[in-house]
């Protein structure tokens, strides 16, 4: 996607889900690039079909476009979007930016508290892959999620509105897509992601289906899969799962969107 390509914005007062609306538009022939932004979602969702609360004043937006990449590279879009979100929020947070971090595969945290997340969905229409990058950021309200620590921008002294966040995402997401080069530039984006994530050696567990794997964060491989140094001394490569950061000095947080 060329950085100079005009990007339209569809503002909705209410929809079930901005991702669902974008996918419906794609089925009707829309190819983007297009932002779908809603004041309110009634059936917002996260990863694995989980519900995602959309409180008033928070950002709920989806970016529809044609990635033009090999199918195997589509999984990289969540990490790419995470870097763009991190960079957009860094410009708004002031001193708190030092606490901003990414957690594989799709969470944005302040400290150990969930600030927002990313849900990438793809479809194939007329032989062409269509991607939708859904982004939810808690600007003014932190929804209650059982057994999870959640935060918002305003709780950290940042009074940026959802429009402020969206304006910066409109700058940073296209830049990262150009850098990505449909996957050819992923090594650089991988380094960018790692520079914005937690430290190597961070204790964590991964729930992957019926399997729970404990170990420490060992980075990402060349395709963006999580590398985990397990308790038996082996390095495991994981392409899906819910990551929980662990340890005696941190709060627990789990990927939910």
PDB file of C-alpha atoms in Angstrom:
ATOM      1  CA  UNK A   1       0.000   0.000   0.000  1.00  0.00           C
ATOM      2  CA  UNK A   2       1.562   3.287  -1.048  1.00  0.00           C
ATOM      3  CA  UNK A   3       1.954   5.834   1.737  1.00  0.00           C
ATOM      4  CA  UNK A   4       0.485   8.580  -0.465  1.00  0.00           C
ATOM      5  CA  UNK A   5      -2.682   6.629  -1.292  1.00  0.00           C
ATOM      6  CA  UNK A   6      -5.776   8.519  -0.085  1.00  0.00           C
ATOM      7  CA  UNK A   7      -7.358   6.888   2.952  1.00  0.00           C
ATOM      8  CA  UNK A   8     -11.040   7.390   3.642  1.00  0.00           C
ATOM      9  CA  UNK A   9     -12.752   7.291   7.040  1.00  0.00           C
ATOM     10  CA  UNK A  10     -16.252   5.962   7.647  1.00  0.00           C
ATOM     11  CA  UNK A  11     -17.646   7.287  10.937  1.00  0.00           C
ATOM     12  CA  UNK A  12     -20.527   5.341  12.470  1.00  0.00           C
ATOM     13  CA  UNK A  13     -22.602   6.256  15.501  1.00  0.00           C
ATOM     14  CA  UNK A  14     -23.093   2.571  16.289  1.00  0.00           C
ATOM     15  CA  UNK A  15     -22.274  -0.826  14.844  1.00  0.00           C
ATOM     16  CA  UNK A  16     -21.996  -4.359  16.110  1.00  0.00           C
ATOM     17  CA  UNK A  17     -18.235  -4.423  15.462  1.00  0.00           C
ATOM     18  CA  UNK A  18     -16.003  -2.239  13.318  1.00  0.00           C
ATOM     19  CA  UNK A  19     -14.208  -5.371  12.100  1.00  0.00           C
ATOM     20  CA  UNK A  20     -17.531  -6.975  11.145  1.00  0.00           C
ATOM     21  CA  UNK A  21     -18.625  -3.812   9.360  1.00  0.00           C
ATOM     22  CA  UNK A  22     -15.346  -3.670   7.440  1.00  0.00           C
ATOM     23  CA  UNK A  23     -15.671  -7.317   6.403  1.00  0.00           C
ATOM     24  CA  UNK A  24     -19.242  -6.713   5.235  1.00  0.00           C
ATOM     25  CA  UNK A  25     -18.061  -3.788   3.138  1.00  0.00           C
ATOM     26  CA  UNK A  26     -15.303  -5.960   1.673  1.00  0.00           C
ATOM     27  CA  UNK A  27     -17.914  -8.550   0.657  1.00  0.00           C
ATOM     28  CA  UNK A  28     -19.747  -5.757  -1.172  1.00  0.00           C
ATOM     29  CA  UNK A  29     -16.623  -4.804  -3.124  1.00  0.00           C
ATOM     30  CA  UNK A  30     -14.806  -2.339  -0.842  1.00  0.00           C
ATOM     31  CA  UNK A  31     -11.041  -2.718  -1.012  1.00  0.00           C
ATOM     32  CA  UNK A  32      -9.869   0.329   0.914  1.00  0.00           C
ATOM     33  CA  UNK A  33      -7.730   1.689   2.254  1.00  0.00           C
ATOM     34  CA  UNK A  34     -10.564   2.601   4.620  1.00  0.00           C
ATOM     35  CA  UNK A  35     -10.895   3.272   8.344  1.00  0.00           C
ATOM     36  CA  UNK A  36     -14.175   2.235   9.951  1.00  0.00           C
ATOM     37  CA  UNK A  37     -14.636   4.090  13.250  1.00  0.00           C
ATOM     38  CA  UNK A  38     -17.581   3.725  15.630  1.00  0.00           C
ATOM     39  CA  UNK A  39     -18.782   5.791  18.566  1.00  0.00           C
ATOM     40  CA  UNK A  40     -20.181   2.609  20.055  1.00  0.00           C
ATOM     41  CA  UNK A  41     -19.888  -1.120  19.399  1.00  0.00           C
ATOM     42  CA  UNK A  42     -22.637  -3.461  20.579  1.00  0.00           C
ATOM     43  CA  UNK A  43     -20.805  -6.728  19.908  1.00  0.00           C
ATOM     44  CA  UNK A  44     -17.137  -5.860  19.974  1.00  0.00           C
ATOM     45  CA  UNK A  45     -14.908  -8.903  19.992  1.00  0.00           C
ATOM     46  CA  UNK A  46     -11.357  -9.899  20.609  1.00  0.00           C
ATOM     47  CA  UNK A  47      -9.275 -12.947  19.892  1.00  0.00           C
ATOM     48  CA  UNK A  48     -10.956 -16.359  19.881  1.00  0.00           C
ATOM     49  CA  UNK A  49     -14.364 -14.711  19.795  1.00  0.00           C
ATOM     50  CA  UNK A  50     -14.071 -13.125  23.234  1.00  0.00           C
ATOM     51  CA  UNK A  51     -16.234 -10.117  23.984  1.00  0.00           C
ATOM     52  CA  UNK A  52     -14.483  -6.746  23.959  1.00  0.00           C
ATOM     53  CA  UNK A  53     -16.170  -3.961  25.892  1.00  0.00           C
ATOM     54  CA  UNK A  54     -16.401  -0.679  23.982  1.00  0.00           C
ATOM     55  CA  UNK A  55     -16.838   2.079  26.542  1.00  0.00           C
ATOM     56  CA  UNK A  56     -17.867   5.589  25.498  1.00  0.00           C
ATOM     57  CA  UNK A  57     -14.910   7.781  24.561  1.00  0.00           C
ATOM     58  CA  UNK A  58     -12.542   4.907  23.783  1.00  0.00           C
ATOM     59  CA  UNK A  59     -11.163   4.239  20.313  1.00  0.00           C
ATOM     60  CA  UNK A  60     -12.702   1.401  18.321  1.00  0.00           C
ATOM     61  CA  UNK A  61     -11.477   1.436  14.741  1.00  0.00           C
ATOM     62  CA  UNK A  62     -10.707  -0.977  11.923  1.00  0.00           C
ATOM     63  CA  UNK A  63      -8.451  -0.495   8.917  1.00  0.00           C
ATOM     64  CA  UNK A  64      -9.454  -2.315   5.715  1.00  0.00           C
ATOM     65  CA  UNK A  65      -6.916  -2.770   2.917  1.00  0.00           C
ATOM     66  CA  UNK A  66      -5.398  -5.189   0.429  1.00  0.00           C
ATOM     67  CA  UNK A  67      -2.037  -6.320   1.876  1.00  0.00           C
ATOM     68  CA  UNK A  68      -0.737  -7.869  -1.359  1.00  0.00           C
ATOM     69  CA  UNK A  69       1.474 -10.319   0.507  1.00  0.00           C
ATOM     70  CA  UNK A  70       1.984 -14.066   0.583  1.00  0.00           C
ATOM     71  CA  UNK A  71      -0.597 -15.804   2.812  1.00  0.00           C
ATOM     72  CA  UNK A  72       2.147 -16.856   5.217  1.00  0.00           C
ATOM     73  CA  UNK A  73       2.976 -13.193   5.924  1.00  0.00           C
ATOM     74  CA  UNK A  74      -0.520 -12.193   7.017  1.00  0.00           C
ATOM     75  CA  UNK A  75       0.263 -13.297  10.574  1.00  0.00           C
ATOM     76  CA  UNK A  76       2.835 -10.494  10.779  1.00  0.00           C
ATOM     77  CA  UNK A  77       0.170  -7.788  10.572  1.00  0.00           C
ATOM     78  CA  UNK A  78      -0.688  -7.972  14.272  1.00  0.00           C
ATOM     79  CA  UNK A  79       2.925  -7.261  15.234  1.00  0.00           C
ATOM     80  CA  UNK A  80       3.194  -4.523  12.601  1.00  0.00           C
ATOM     81  CA  UNK A  81       0.051  -2.857  13.945  1.00  0.00           C
ATOM     82  CA  UNK A  82       1.396  -3.131  17.481  1.00  0.00           C
ATOM     83  CA  UNK A  83       4.480  -1.118  16.541  1.00  0.00           C
ATOM     84  CA  UNK A  84       2.291   1.525  14.882  1.00  0.00           C
ATOM     85  CA  UNK A  85       0.044   1.733  17.954  1.00  0.00           C
ATOM     86  CA  UNK A  86       3.046   2.013  20.264  1.00  0.00           C
ATOM     87  CA  UNK A  87       4.556   4.818  18.198  1.00  0.00           C
ATOM     88  CA  UNK A  88       1.247   6.690  18.002  1.00  0.00           C
ATOM     89  CA  UNK A  89       0.711   6.508  21.761  1.00  0.00           C
ATOM     90  CA  UNK A  90       4.308   7.435  22.542  1.00  0.00           C
ATOM     91  CA  UNK A  91       3.634  10.857  21.027  1.00  0.00           C
ATOM     92  CA  UNK A  92       0.710  11.380  23.410  1.00  0.00           C
ATOM     93  CA  UNK A  93       1.793   9.915  26.729  1.00  0.00           C
ATOM     94  CA  UNK A  94       4.622  12.201  27.804  1.00  0.00           C
ATOM     95  CA  UNK A  95       6.689  10.794  30.704  1.00  0.00           C
ATOM     96  CA  UNK A  96       4.458   7.708  30.945  1.00  0.00           C
ATOM     97  CA  UNK A  97       5.719   6.577  27.538  1.00  0.00           C
ATOM     98  CA  UNK A  98       8.586   4.784  29.292  1.00  0.00           C
ATOM     99  CA  UNK A  99       6.024   2.333  30.734  1.00  0.00           C
ATOM    100  CA  UNK A 100       4.404   1.610  27.375  1.00  0.00           C
ATOM    101  CA  UNK A 101       5.150  -1.860  26.017  1.00  0.00           C
ATOM    102  CA  UNK A 102       3.886  -4.532  23.651  1.00  0.00           C
ATOM    103  CA  UNK A 103       2.987  -8.099  24.581  1.00  0.00           C
ATOM    104  CA  UNK A 104       2.813 -10.901  22.044  1.00  0.00           C
ATOM    105  CA  UNK A 105       0.809 -11.294  19.988  1.00  0.00           C
ATOM    106  CA  UNK A 106      -1.488  -8.280  20.142  1.00  0.00           C
ATOM    107  CA  UNK A 107      -1.607  -6.393  23.444  1.00  0.00           C
ATOM    108  CA  UNK A 108      -0.495  -2.884  24.330  1.00  0.00           C
ATOM    109  CA  UNK A 109       0.307  -2.356  28.004  1.00  0.00           C
ATOM    110  CA  UNK A 110       1.193   0.473  30.334  1.00  0.00           C
ATOM    111  CA  UNK A 111       3.381  -1.191  32.899  1.00  0.00           C
ATOM    112  CA  UNK A 112       1.584  -4.487  33.450  1.00  0.00           C
ATOM    113  CA  UNK A 113      -1.927  -3.159  32.750  1.00  0.00           C
ATOM    114  CA  UNK A 114      -3.769  -3.688  29.477  1.00  0.00           C
ATOM    115  CA  UNK A 115      -4.359  -0.444  27.580  1.00  0.00           C
ATOM    116  CA  UNK A 116      -5.649  -1.904  24.343  1.00  0.00           C
ATOM    117  CA  UNK A 117      -5.337  -4.603  21.761  1.00  0.00           C
ATOM    118  CA  UNK A 118      -5.352  -5.547  18.112  1.00  0.00           C
ATOM    119  CA  UNK A 119      -7.494  -8.039  16.215  1.00  0.00           C
ATOM    120  CA  UNK A 120      -6.469  -8.853  12.640  1.00  0.00           C
ATOM    121  CA  UNK A 121      -8.972 -10.697  10.465  1.00  0.00           C
ATOM    122  CA  UNK A 122      -8.537 -11.689   6.843  1.00  0.00           C
ATOM    123  CA  UNK A 123     -10.749 -13.014   4.090  1.00  0.00           C
ATOM    124  CA  UNK A 124     -10.233 -14.104   0.514  1.00  0.00           C
ATOM    125  CA  UNK A 125     -12.556 -12.579  -2.066  1.00  0.00           C
ATOM    126  CA  UNK A 126     -12.261 -13.173  -5.803  1.00  0.00           C
ATOM    127  CA  UNK A 127      -8.839 -14.690  -5.265  1.00  0.00           C
ATOM    128  CA  UNK A 128      -7.568 -11.641  -3.385  1.00  0.00           C
ATOM    129  CA  UNK A 129      -6.624 -11.483   0.305  1.00  0.00           C
ATOM    130  CA  UNK A 130      -8.346  -8.674   2.210  1.00  0.00           C
ATOM    131  CA  UNK A 131      -7.130  -7.671   5.672  1.00  0.00           C
ATOM    132  CA  UNK A 132      -8.856  -5.826   8.483  1.00  0.00           C
ATOM    133  CA  UNK A 133      -6.783  -4.526  11.400  1.00  0.00           C
ATOM    134  CA  UNK A 134      -9.026  -3.814  14.378  1.00  0.00           C
ATOM    135  CA  UNK A 135      -7.625  -1.559  17.106  1.00  0.00           C
ATOM    136  CA  UNK A 136      -9.148  -0.854  20.502  1.00  0.00           C
ATOM    137  CA  UNK A 137      -7.558   1.694  22.857  1.00  0.00           C
ATOM    138  CA  UNK A 138      -8.879   2.659  26.294  1.00  0.00           C
ATOM    139  CA  UNK A 139      -8.688   6.433  26.104  1.00  0.00           C
ATOM    140  CA  UNK A 140     -10.993   7.560  28.909  1.00  0.00           C
ATOM    141  CA  UNK A 141     -12.482   4.362  30.352  1.00  0.00           C
ATOM    142  CA  UNK A 142     -10.906   1.138  31.521  1.00  0.00           C
ATOM    143  CA  UNK A 143     -13.463  -1.688  31.189  1.00  0.00           C
ATOM    144  CA  UNK A 144     -13.706  -4.201  33.985  1.00  0.00           C
ATOM    145  CA  UNK A 145     -12.259  -7.568  32.978  1.00  0.00           C
ATOM    146  CA  UNK A 146     -12.333 -10.368  35.520  1.00  0.00           C
ATOM    147  CA  UNK A 147      -8.896 -11.163  36.986  1.00  0.00           C
ATOM    148  CA  UNK A 148      -7.126  -8.774  34.624  1.00  0.00           C
ATOM    149  CA  UNK A 149      -5.570  -5.404  35.287  1.00  0.00           C
ATOM    150  CA  UNK A 150      -6.835  -2.831  32.783  1.00  0.00           C
ATOM    151  CA  UNK A 151      -5.983   0.840  32.419  1.00  0.00           C
ATOM    152  CA  UNK A 152      -6.716   3.900  30.261  1.00  0.00           C
ATOM    153  CA  UNK A 153      -4.779   6.870  28.955  1.00  0.00           C
ATOM    154  CA  UNK A 154      -6.543   9.307  31.269  1.00  0.00           C
ATOM    155  CA  UNK A 155      -5.490   7.296  34.316  1.00  0.00           C
ATOM    156  CA  UNK A 156      -1.918   8.187  33.399  1.00  0.00           C
ATOM    157  CA  UNK A 157      -2.561  11.882  32.972  1.00  0.00           C
ATOM    158  CA  UNK A 158      -3.028  11.719  29.208  1.00  0.00           C
ATOM    159  CA  UNK A 159      -6.178  13.505  28.062  1.00  0.00           C
ATOM    160  CA  UNK A 160      -5.874  12.537  24.404  1.00  0.00           C
ATOM    161  CA  UNK A 161      -9.200  11.816  22.748  1.00  0.00           C
ATOM    162  CA  UNK A 162      -9.917   8.885  20.464  1.00  0.00           C
ATOM    163  CA  UNK A 163      -9.642  11.312  17.537  1.00  0.00           C
ATOM    164  CA  UNK A 164      -6.167  12.317  18.714  1.00  0.00           C
ATOM    165  CA  UNK A 165      -5.131   8.662  18.758  1.00  0.00           C
ATOM    166  CA  UNK A 166      -6.704   7.966  15.371  1.00  0.00           C
ATOM    167  CA  UNK A 167      -4.936  10.921  13.747  1.00  0.00           C
ATOM    168  CA  UNK A 168      -1.590   9.530  14.825  1.00  0.00           C
ATOM    169  CA  UNK A 169      -2.483   6.019  13.755  1.00  0.00           C
ATOM    170  CA  UNK A 170      -3.300   7.420  10.323  1.00  0.00           C
ATOM    171  CA  UNK A 171       0.338   8.507  10.142  1.00  0.00           C
ATOM    172  CA  UNK A 172       2.120   5.568  11.734  1.00  0.00           C
ATOM    173  CA  UNK A 173       0.218   2.583  10.334  1.00  0.00           C
ATOM    174  CA  UNK A 174       0.856   3.495   6.654  1.00  0.00           C
ATOM    175  CA  UNK A 175       4.512   4.142   7.485  1.00  0.00           C
ATOM    176  CA  UNK A 176       4.875   0.681   8.983  1.00  0.00           C
ATOM    177  CA  UNK A 177       3.098  -0.922   6.028  1.00  0.00           C
ATOM    178  CA  UNK A 178       5.591   0.727   3.688  1.00  0.00           C
ATOM    179  CA  UNK A 179       8.473  -0.463   5.889  1.00  0.00           C
ATOM    180  CA  UNK A 180       7.002  -3.973   5.951  1.00  0.00           C
ATOM    181  CA  UNK A 181       7.003  -4.218   2.128  1.00  0.00           C
ATOM    182  CA  UNK A 182       4.439  -7.054   2.173  1.00  0.00           C
ATOM    183  CA  UNK A 183       6.833  -9.067   4.329  1.00  0.00           C
ATOM    184  CA  UNK A 184      10.199  -8.352   2.727  1.00  0.00           C
ATOM    185  CA  UNK A 185      10.970  -5.764   5.411  1.00  0.00           C
ATOM    186  CA  UNK A 186       9.685  -7.781   8.350  1.00  0.00           C
ATOM    187  CA  UNK A 187      13.127  -8.286   9.898  1.00  0.00           C
ATOM    188  CA  UNK A 188      13.332  -4.551  10.607  1.00  0.00           C
ATOM    189  CA  UNK A 189       9.791  -4.485  11.990  1.00  0.00           C
ATOM    190  CA  UNK A 190      10.605  -7.507  14.129  1.00  0.00           C
ATOM    191  CA  UNK A 191      13.497  -5.555  15.653  1.00  0.00           C
ATOM    192  CA  UNK A 192      11.174  -2.581  16.184  1.00  0.00           C
ATOM    193  CA  UNK A 193       8.645  -4.808  17.945  1.00  0.00           C
ATOM    194  CA  UNK A 194      11.276  -6.366  20.204  1.00  0.00           C
ATOM    195  CA  UNK A 195      12.551  -2.905  21.160  1.00  0.00           C
ATOM    196  CA  UNK A 196       9.025  -2.061  22.360  1.00  0.00           C
ATOM    197  CA  UNK A 197       8.284  -5.332  24.169  1.00  0.00           C
ATOM    198  CA  UNK A 198       9.218  -6.726  27.557  1.00  0.00           C
ATOM    199  CA  UNK A 199      12.740  -7.905  28.314  1.00  0.00           C
ATOM    200  CA  UNK A 200      14.217 -11.181  27.162  1.00  0.00           C
ATOM    201  CA  UNK A 201      13.970 -13.549  30.122  1.00  0.00           C
ATOM    202  CA  UNK A 202      10.563 -12.262  31.318  1.00  0.00           C
ATOM    203  CA  UNK A 203       8.743 -15.208  32.983  1.00  0.00           C
ATOM    204  CA  UNK A 204       5.524 -16.132  31.224  1.00  0.00           C
ATOM    205  CA  UNK A 205       3.096 -18.924  30.511  1.00  0.00           C
ATOM    206  CA  UNK A 206       1.273 -19.639  27.272  1.00  0.00           C
ATOM    207  CA  UNK A 207      -2.113 -21.314  27.038  1.00  0.00           C
ATOM    208  CA  UNK A 208      -2.200 -22.947  23.608  1.00  0.00           C
ATOM    209  CA  UNK A 209      -5.404 -24.933  23.362  1.00  0.00           C
ATOM    210  CA  UNK A 210      -5.306 -27.587  26.059  1.00  0.00           C
ATOM    211  CA  UNK A 211      -1.597 -27.083  26.655  1.00  0.00           C
ATOM    212  CA  UNK A 212      -0.092 -24.707  29.216  1.00  0.00           C
ATOM    213  CA  UNK A 213       3.609 -24.005  28.722  1.00  0.00           C
ATOM    214  CA  UNK A 214       5.710 -22.183  31.307  1.00  0.00           C
ATOM    215  CA  UNK A 215       9.054 -20.566  30.644  1.00  0.00           C
ATOM    216  CA  UNK A 216      10.719 -17.281  29.801  1.00  0.00           C
ATOM    217  CA  UNK A 217      10.454 -14.921  26.841  1.00  0.00           C
ATOM    218  CA  UNK A 218      13.174 -15.690  24.280  1.00  0.00           C
ATOM    219  CA  UNK A 219      12.179 -13.279  21.507  1.00  0.00           C
ATOM    220  CA  UNK A 220      10.553 -13.770  18.100  1.00  0.00           C
ATOM    221  CA  UNK A 221      11.639 -15.886  15.176  1.00  0.00           C
ATOM    222  CA  UNK A 222      11.987 -14.611  11.626  1.00  0.00           C
ATOM    223  CA  UNK A 223       8.271 -15.033  10.919  1.00  0.00           C
ATOM    224  CA  UNK A 224       7.045 -13.391  14.134  1.00  0.00           C
ATOM    225  CA  UNK A 225       6.313 -16.541  16.131  1.00  0.00           C
ATOM    226  CA  UNK A 226       6.921 -16.398  19.887  1.00  0.00           C
ATOM    227  CA  UNK A 227      10.072 -18.072  21.170  1.00  0.00           C
ATOM    228  CA  UNK A 228       9.782 -19.456  24.689  1.00  0.00           C
ATOM    229  CA  UNK A 229      12.623 -20.981  26.689  1.00  0.00           C
ATOM    230  CA  UNK A 230      10.709 -23.671  28.574  1.00  0.00           C
ATOM    231  CA  UNK A 231      11.354 -25.121  32.009  1.00  0.00           C
ATOM    232  CA  UNK A 232      13.072 -28.143  30.454  1.00  0.00           C
ATOM    233  CA  UNK A 233      15.693 -26.034  28.713  1.00  0.00           C
ATOM    234  CA  UNK A 234      14.246 -26.237  25.214  1.00  0.00           C
ATOM    235  CA  UNK A 235      13.307 -23.261  23.031  1.00  0.00           C
ATOM    236  CA  UNK A 236       9.709 -23.608  21.877  1.00  0.00           C
ATOM    237  CA  UNK A 237       8.240 -21.877  18.809  1.00  0.00           C
ATOM    238  CA  UNK A 238       4.613 -20.859  19.270  1.00  0.00           C
ATOM    239  CA  UNK A 239       2.334 -19.388  16.608  1.00  0.00           C
ATOM    240  CA  UNK A 240      -0.793 -18.998  18.737  1.00  0.00           C
ATOM    241  CA  UNK A 241      -1.868 -18.872  22.356  1.00  0.00           C
ATOM    242  CA  UNK A 242      -2.734 -16.572  25.239  1.00  0.00           C
ATOM    243  CA  UNK A 243       0.326 -15.186  27.006  1.00  0.00           C
ATOM    244  CA  UNK A 244       0.296 -14.493  30.723  1.00  0.00           C
ATOM    245  CA  UNK A 245       3.211 -12.591  32.231  1.00  0.00           C
ATOM    246  CA  UNK A 246       4.224 -14.115  35.541  1.00  0.00           C
ATOM    247  CA  UNK A 247       6.627 -13.549  38.410  1.00  0.00           C
ATOM    248  CA  UNK A 248       6.459 -12.482  42.036  1.00  0.00           C
ATOM    249  CA  UNK A 249       6.812  -8.769  41.368  1.00  0.00           C
ATOM    250  CA  UNK A 250       4.352  -8.206  38.565  1.00  0.00           C
ATOM    251  CA  UNK A 251       0.606  -8.145  38.108  1.00  0.00           C
ATOM    252  CA  UNK A 252      -0.881 -10.770  35.836  1.00  0.00           C
ATOM    253  CA  UNK A 253      -2.194  -9.777  32.446  1.00  0.00           C
ATOM    254  CA  UNK A 254      -3.546 -11.977  29.688  1.00  0.00           C
ATOM    255  CA  UNK A 255      -4.073 -11.365  25.962  1.00  0.00           C
ATOM    256  CA  UNK A 256      -7.797 -10.903  25.343  1.00  0.00           C
ATOM    257  CA  UNK A 257      -8.158  -9.077  22.058  1.00  0.00           C
TER     258      UNK A 257
END
